[in-house]
Short mmCIF file of C-alpha atoms in Angstrom, two decimals:
data_model
loop_
_atom_site.label_atom_id
_atom_site.label_comp_id
_atom_site.label_asym_id
_atom_site.label_seq_id
_atom_site.Cartn_x
_atom_site.Cartn_y
_atom_site.Cartn_z
CA MET H 170 10.21 -184.06 -48.10
CA SER H 171 7.18 -184.20 -50.93
CA ALA H 172 8.24 -185.46 -54.22
CA GLN H 173 7.38 -182.24 -55.76
CA LYS H 174 10.24 -180.58 -53.86
CA MET H 175 12.47 -183.07 -54.89
CA ILE H 176 12.48 -182.05 -58.51
CA SER H 177 14.69 -179.43 -59.72
CA GLU H 178 14.42 -176.56 -62.50
CA PRO H 179 15.49 -177.64 -65.75
CA THR H 180 17.58 -175.36 -67.25
CA ALA H 181 18.28 -174.56 -70.94
CA GLY H 182 21.13 -174.48 -72.68
CA ASP H 183 22.40 -170.77 -71.58
CA GLY H 184 21.75 -171.85 -68.12
CA THR H 185 18.67 -169.84 -67.93
CA VAL H 186 15.35 -171.44 -65.94
CA PRO H 187 12.73 -171.79 -69.04
CA ALA H 188 9.14 -170.21 -68.57
CA ALA H 189 7.08 -172.51 -65.99
CA GLU H 190 4.57 -174.42 -67.88
CA PRO H 191 1.06 -173.83 -66.98
CA ALA H 192 -0.24 -176.48 -63.97
CA VAL H 193 -3.23 -176.69 -65.95
CA GLU H 194 -3.20 -175.80 -69.79
CA ARG H 195 -6.13 -174.47 -71.49
CA ARG H 196 -7.04 -174.56 -75.27
CA LEU H 197 -9.89 -174.79 -77.46
CA ASP H 198 -10.13 -177.54 -79.97
CA GLY H 199 -13.26 -176.35 -81.81
CA LYS H 200 -15.96 -176.44 -79.28
CA VAL H 201 -14.06 -178.47 -76.73
CA ALA H 202 -12.47 -176.58 -74.07
CA VAL H 203 -9.14 -179.37 -73.17
CA LEU H 204 -7.74 -178.78 -69.90
CA THR H 205 -4.63 -180.67 -69.32
CA MET H 206 -2.86 -180.82 -65.71
CA ARG H 207 0.68 -180.77 -65.57
CA HIS H 208 1.11 -180.04 -61.88
CA ARG H 209 4.67 -181.71 -61.78
CA PRO H 210 5.71 -184.32 -60.54
CA HIS H 211 2.12 -186.38 -60.35
CA ASN H 212 -0.50 -183.90 -60.31
CA LEU H 213 -0.56 -184.19 -56.45
CA LEU H 214 -4.10 -182.13 -55.42
CA ASP H 215 -3.16 -179.37 -53.04
CA PRO H 216 -4.68 -175.94 -52.92
CA ALA H 217 -2.67 -174.62 -55.75
CA LEU H 218 -3.94 -177.14 -58.37
CA SER H 219 -7.40 -176.90 -56.97
CA GLY H 220 -7.69 -173.10 -57.71
CA TYR H 221 -5.89 -173.87 -60.91
CA ILE H 222 -8.77 -176.37 -61.94
CA ILE H 223 -11.41 -173.87 -60.46
CA ASP H 224 -9.91 -171.18 -62.43
CA ALA H 225 -9.84 -173.68 -65.49
CA MET H 226 -13.18 -174.68 -65.16
CA ALA H 227 -14.64 -171.11 -64.90
CA TRP H 228 -12.37 -169.97 -68.19
CA ALA H 229 -14.00 -172.99 -69.87
CA GLY H 230 -17.32 -171.69 -69.00
CA THR H 231 -17.10 -168.17 -70.93
CA SER H 232 -14.74 -169.56 -73.42
CA GLY H 233 -17.60 -170.76 -76.15
CA ALA H 234 -16.70 -174.37 -75.46
CA ARG H 235 -19.89 -176.50 -75.42
CA ALA H 236 -17.75 -179.80 -73.71
CA VAL H 237 -14.94 -179.80 -71.41
CA LEU H 238 -11.72 -182.53 -71.61
CA LEU H 239 -9.96 -182.87 -68.79
CA ARG H 240 -6.89 -184.92 -69.00
CA SER H 241 -3.07 -185.09 -67.82
CA GLY H 242 0.15 -184.18 -69.71
CA LEU H 243 2.23 -186.30 -66.99
CA ARG H 244 2.71 -189.96 -66.62
CA ASN H 245 -0.10 -190.06 -64.24
CA PHE H 246 -3.61 -188.58 -64.17
CA SER H 247 -3.32 -187.75 -60.53
CA ALA H 248 -1.30 -189.84 -58.12
CA GLY H 249 -3.41 -188.03 -55.26
CA ALA H 250 -3.12 -185.60 -52.29
CA ASP H 251 0.33 -183.73 -51.33
CA LEU H 252 0.56 -185.64 -47.79
CA ASP H 253 3.38 -183.12 -46.42
CA GLN H 254 0.83 -179.93 -47.37
CA MET H 255 -1.74 -181.68 -45.75
CA LEU H 256 -0.33 -182.85 -42.73
CA ALA H 257 1.10 -179.27 -42.32
CA ALA H 258 -2.43 -178.00 -42.99
CA ALA H 259 -3.85 -180.77 -40.47
CA ASP H 260 -1.30 -179.83 -37.82
CA GLU H 261 -1.82 -175.91 -38.19
CA GLY H 262 -5.78 -176.26 -38.21
CA GLU H 263 -6.53 -178.88 -35.54
CA GLY H 264 -7.49 -181.55 -37.81
CA VAL H 265 -9.48 -179.35 -40.32
CA LEU H 266 -8.39 -179.25 -43.45
CA ASP H 267 -8.70 -175.90 -44.92
CA TRP H 268 -8.75 -176.69 -48.50
CA PRO H 269 -11.09 -175.85 -51.26
CA LEU H 270 -11.97 -179.32 -51.68
CA LEU H 271 -16.08 -178.71 -51.97
CA GLU H 272 -15.59 -175.74 -54.49
CA THR H 273 -13.49 -177.89 -56.46
CA LEU H 274 -16.50 -180.30 -56.89
CA ARG H 275 -18.81 -177.57 -57.45
CA ALA H 276 -16.66 -176.09 -60.13
CA LEU H 277 -17.08 -179.24 -61.97
CA GLU H 278 -20.39 -180.45 -61.29
CA ASP H 279 -22.04 -176.57 -61.44
CA LEU H 280 -20.50 -176.35 -65.08
CA PRO H 281 -23.48 -176.07 -67.64
CA LEU H 282 -21.23 -178.37 -70.08
CA PRO H 283 -20.41 -181.85 -70.24
CA ILE H 284 -17.29 -182.79 -68.78
CA VAL H 285 -15.31 -185.79 -69.68
CA ALA H 286 -12.29 -187.13 -67.86
CA ALA H 287 -9.37 -189.03 -69.76
CA VAL H 288 -7.50 -191.38 -67.30
CA HIS H 289 -4.38 -193.18 -67.54
CA GLY H 290 -1.52 -194.04 -65.41
CA MET H 291 -2.22 -193.55 -61.72
CA CYS H 292 -5.61 -192.12 -60.61
CA LEU H 293 -5.78 -192.44 -57.03
CA GLY H 294 -7.27 -190.70 -53.96
CA GLY H 295 -8.31 -187.13 -54.54
CA GLY H 296 -7.31 -187.92 -58.36
CA LEU H 297 -10.37 -190.73 -58.54
CA GLU H 298 -12.56 -187.90 -57.00
CA LEU H 299 -11.63 -185.69 -59.69
CA ALA H 300 -12.49 -188.10 -62.20
CA LEU H 301 -15.45 -189.30 -60.09
CA ALA H 302 -17.05 -185.11 -60.41
CA CYS H 303 -16.57 -185.34 -64.08
CA ASP H 304 -19.71 -186.54 -65.90
CA LEU H 305 -17.87 -189.44 -68.40
CA THR H 306 -14.82 -191.14 -67.66
CA VAL H 307 -12.79 -193.02 -70.30
CA ALA H 308 -9.80 -194.66 -69.03
CA GLY H 309 -6.73 -196.34 -70.67
CA GLU H 310 -6.91 -200.11 -69.91
CA SER H 311 -3.13 -200.25 -68.01
CA ALA H 312 -4.78 -197.65 -65.54
CA LYS H 313 -4.08 -198.02 -61.80
CA ILE H 314 -7.30 -196.47 -59.60
CA GLY H 315 -8.20 -196.70 -56.18
CA CYS H 316 -9.45 -195.20 -53.05
CA VAL H 317 -6.06 -195.64 -51.51
CA GLU H 318 -6.57 -193.23 -48.03
CA ALA H 319 -6.86 -195.80 -45.84
CA SER H 320 -3.39 -196.88 -46.34
CA VAL H 321 -2.30 -193.65 -44.85
CA GLY H 322 -5.15 -193.64 -41.93
CA LEU H 323 -7.34 -191.29 -43.76
CA HIS H 324 -10.82 -191.97 -45.73
CA PRO H 325 -11.60 -190.27 -48.69
CA LEU H 326 -12.19 -186.41 -48.30
CA MET H 327 -13.48 -185.11 -51.49
CA GLY H 328 -16.99 -186.94 -52.41
CA ALA H 329 -15.39 -190.76 -53.46
CA ILE H 330 -17.55 -192.35 -50.85
CA GLN H 331 -21.00 -191.14 -51.75
CA ARG H 332 -20.28 -190.83 -55.33
CA ILE H 333 -19.11 -194.49 -55.94
CA ALA H 334 -22.04 -195.79 -53.91
CA GLN H 335 -24.13 -193.65 -55.95
CA ARG H 336 -22.81 -195.55 -59.23
CA ALA H 337 -21.89 -199.08 -57.81
CA GLY H 338 -23.70 -199.50 -54.19
CA VAL H 339 -22.80 -199.03 -50.82
CA ALA H 340 -20.90 -202.23 -50.63
CA ARG H 341 -18.58 -201.65 -53.33
CA ALA H 342 -18.05 -198.02 -51.78
CA LYS H 343 -16.78 -199.69 -48.49
CA GLU H 344 -14.98 -202.19 -50.01
CA MET H 345 -13.21 -199.35 -52.05
CA ALA H 346 -12.34 -196.69 -49.34
CA MET H 347 -12.06 -199.10 -46.20
CA LEU H 348 -9.61 -201.49 -47.98
CA GLY H 349 -7.41 -198.70 -50.00
CA ARG H 350 -6.57 -201.37 -52.93
CA ARG H 351 -5.71 -200.44 -56.66
CA TYR H 352 -7.88 -201.75 -59.09
CA ASP H 353 -7.84 -202.18 -63.02
CA ALA H 354 -9.50 -199.82 -65.02
CA ARG H 355 -12.04 -203.00 -66.23
CA THR H 356 -13.20 -203.87 -62.92
CA LEU H 357 -14.39 -200.00 -62.51
CA GLU H 358 -16.05 -200.13 -65.96
CA ARG H 359 -17.69 -203.10 -64.69
CA TRP H 360 -18.69 -201.82 -61.66
CA GLY H 361 -20.31 -198.85 -63.52
CA ILE H 362 -18.01 -196.40 -61.84
CA PHE H 363 -16.43 -195.47 -65.22
CA ASN H 364 -18.10 -195.34 -68.51
CA ARG H 365 -15.76 -197.21 -70.85
CA VAL H 366 -12.07 -198.44 -71.02
CA VAL H 367 -9.97 -198.32 -74.27
CA ALA H 368 -6.63 -199.39 -75.22
CA ASP H 369 -4.01 -197.17 -73.81
CA GLU H 370 -2.74 -195.95 -77.40
CA SER H 371 -6.71 -195.11 -78.00
CA LEU H 372 -6.90 -192.83 -75.24
CA GLU H 373 -6.46 -189.60 -76.01
CA ALA H 374 -8.66 -189.85 -79.59
CA ALA H 375 -11.19 -191.67 -77.87
CA SER H 376 -11.77 -189.45 -75.25
CA LEU H 377 -11.30 -186.30 -77.75
CA ALA H 378 -13.80 -187.94 -79.62
CA LEU H 379 -16.51 -188.26 -77.16
CA ALA H 380 -16.00 -184.44 -76.27
CA ARG H 381 -16.41 -183.58 -79.39
CA GLU H 382 -19.47 -185.72 -80.09
CA LEU H 383 -21.02 -183.61 -76.74
CA ALA H 384 -19.97 -180.48 -78.11
CA GLY H 385 -21.99 -181.28 -81.31
CA GLY H 386 -25.07 -181.84 -79.21
CA PRO H 387 -27.53 -179.48 -77.84
CA THR H 388 -25.90 -177.86 -75.14
CA ILE H 389 -28.93 -176.51 -73.55
CA ALA H 390 -30.36 -179.70 -73.48
CA ASN H 391 -27.17 -181.22 -72.18
CA ALA H 392 -27.03 -178.67 -69.35
CA ALA H 393 -30.37 -179.54 -68.17
CA THR H 394 -29.46 -183.19 -68.42
CA LYS H 395 -26.41 -182.74 -65.92
CA LYS H 396 -28.49 -180.28 -63.66
CA LEU H 397 -31.49 -183.24 -63.26
CA ALA H 398 -29.46 -185.72 -62.64
CA ASN H 399 -27.23 -184.14 -59.99
CA VAL H 400 -30.95 -182.96 -58.28
CA ALA H 401 -31.95 -186.85 -58.76
CA VAL H 402 -28.94 -188.25 -56.90
CA ASN H 403 -28.74 -185.43 -54.55
CA GLU H 404 -32.22 -184.87 -53.37
CA GLY H 405 -33.93 -187.57 -54.59
CA VAL H 406 -36.38 -188.65 -57.71
CA ARG H 407 -39.37 -186.78 -56.40
CA ALA H 408 -37.44 -183.50 -56.49
CA ALA H 409 -36.09 -184.70 -59.69
CA ASP H 410 -39.77 -184.76 -60.98
CA GLU H 411 -40.61 -181.22 -59.36
CA ALA H 412 -37.49 -179.64 -60.99
CA MET H 413 -38.36 -180.90 -64.39
CA ALA H 414 -40.65 -178.27 -65.56
CA GLU H 415 -38.49 -175.17 -65.06
CA LEU H 416 -35.49 -177.39 -66.52
CA HIS H 417 -37.72 -177.93 -69.88
CA ARG H 418 -38.34 -174.39 -70.25
CA PRO H 419 -34.96 -173.14 -71.87
CA ILE H 420 -35.07 -176.28 -74.13
CA LEU H 421 -38.63 -175.83 -75.37
CA THR H 422 -37.66 -172.30 -76.45
CA SER H 423 -34.45 -173.24 -77.97
CA ALA H 424 -33.23 -173.19 -81.36
CA ASP H 425 -31.64 -176.31 -81.30
CA PHE H 426 -34.92 -177.78 -80.50
CA ARG H 427 -36.38 -176.30 -83.67
CA THR H 428 -33.28 -177.35 -85.44
CA GLY H 429 -33.77 -180.91 -84.31
CA ALA H 430 -37.32 -181.29 -85.08
CA SER H 431 -37.11 -179.85 -88.37
CA SER H 432 -34.00 -181.75 -89.36
CA ILE H 433 -35.74 -185.23 -88.06
CA LYS H 434 -38.62 -184.68 -90.57
CA VAL H 435 -36.14 -184.02 -93.44
CA ASN H 436 -33.08 -186.03 -92.83
CA GLY H 437 -34.28 -188.57 -90.79
CA PRO H 438 -32.93 -189.22 -86.94
CA GLY H 439 -29.18 -188.46 -85.86
CA MET H 440 -28.41 -185.82 -88.52
CA ALA H 441 -29.07 -182.62 -86.93
CA ARG H 442 -26.07 -179.81 -86.61
CA PHE H 443 -26.59 -178.22 -83.40
CA GLU H 444 -25.47 -174.72 -82.71
CA GLY H 445 -25.69 -174.95 -78.87
CA ARG H 446 -28.51 -172.26 -78.59
#
């Protein structure tokens, strides 16, 4: 039985069952779309949570937000996949896992907004792969992170091998996938897999501050940066070079470019107030 099935429904004092909390809560903090996963008990990845994340990213893209913060409202960021559901799906599909894994990755990577992941507690297996699909990752110093799939006879199924290889090299990707160990956040920061590590009590403030800073930046230019980086790692530097001219076009015609050019003359660097258009 999965851990999820062992959790009984809470009841109010009058014996009624309260309304279920959303598996991915959505709210706007200014121009930051804050997406908080609460897929109890440990944000275990399954088709349902993947669908909620895909929908939440689509909402963020139409909400007027200019950056996204993906976080957890539970004890862990995500403890991996729901193995009971995975076994059942593999048995039914002759070993082919018909889950929206690629669709989840594309929802994060194709969103033309910078996404910050705030990681605490356990960030294992598919949870790590969610964080790796974000643009910047901030972790609390006590977080435990790893590609632990080898411990159950698997390997990472949602892109961790290739994304770790891009960031930290093939040797580190093989080490993490084959040994299935858990690592501390400082190690992942040192290897260039995570962007920064902060004290646990500072994670919420630090990750939100970073998302707000991104939301205050030139949104069109940030979208082009995200796209160009993805072209470079997926198709190579030459392909990125060839994509530059078309990606530059909306930046050069943006109001933010004119705002920035004017501001630096009048106020000096770093004082522009961009509107994201």
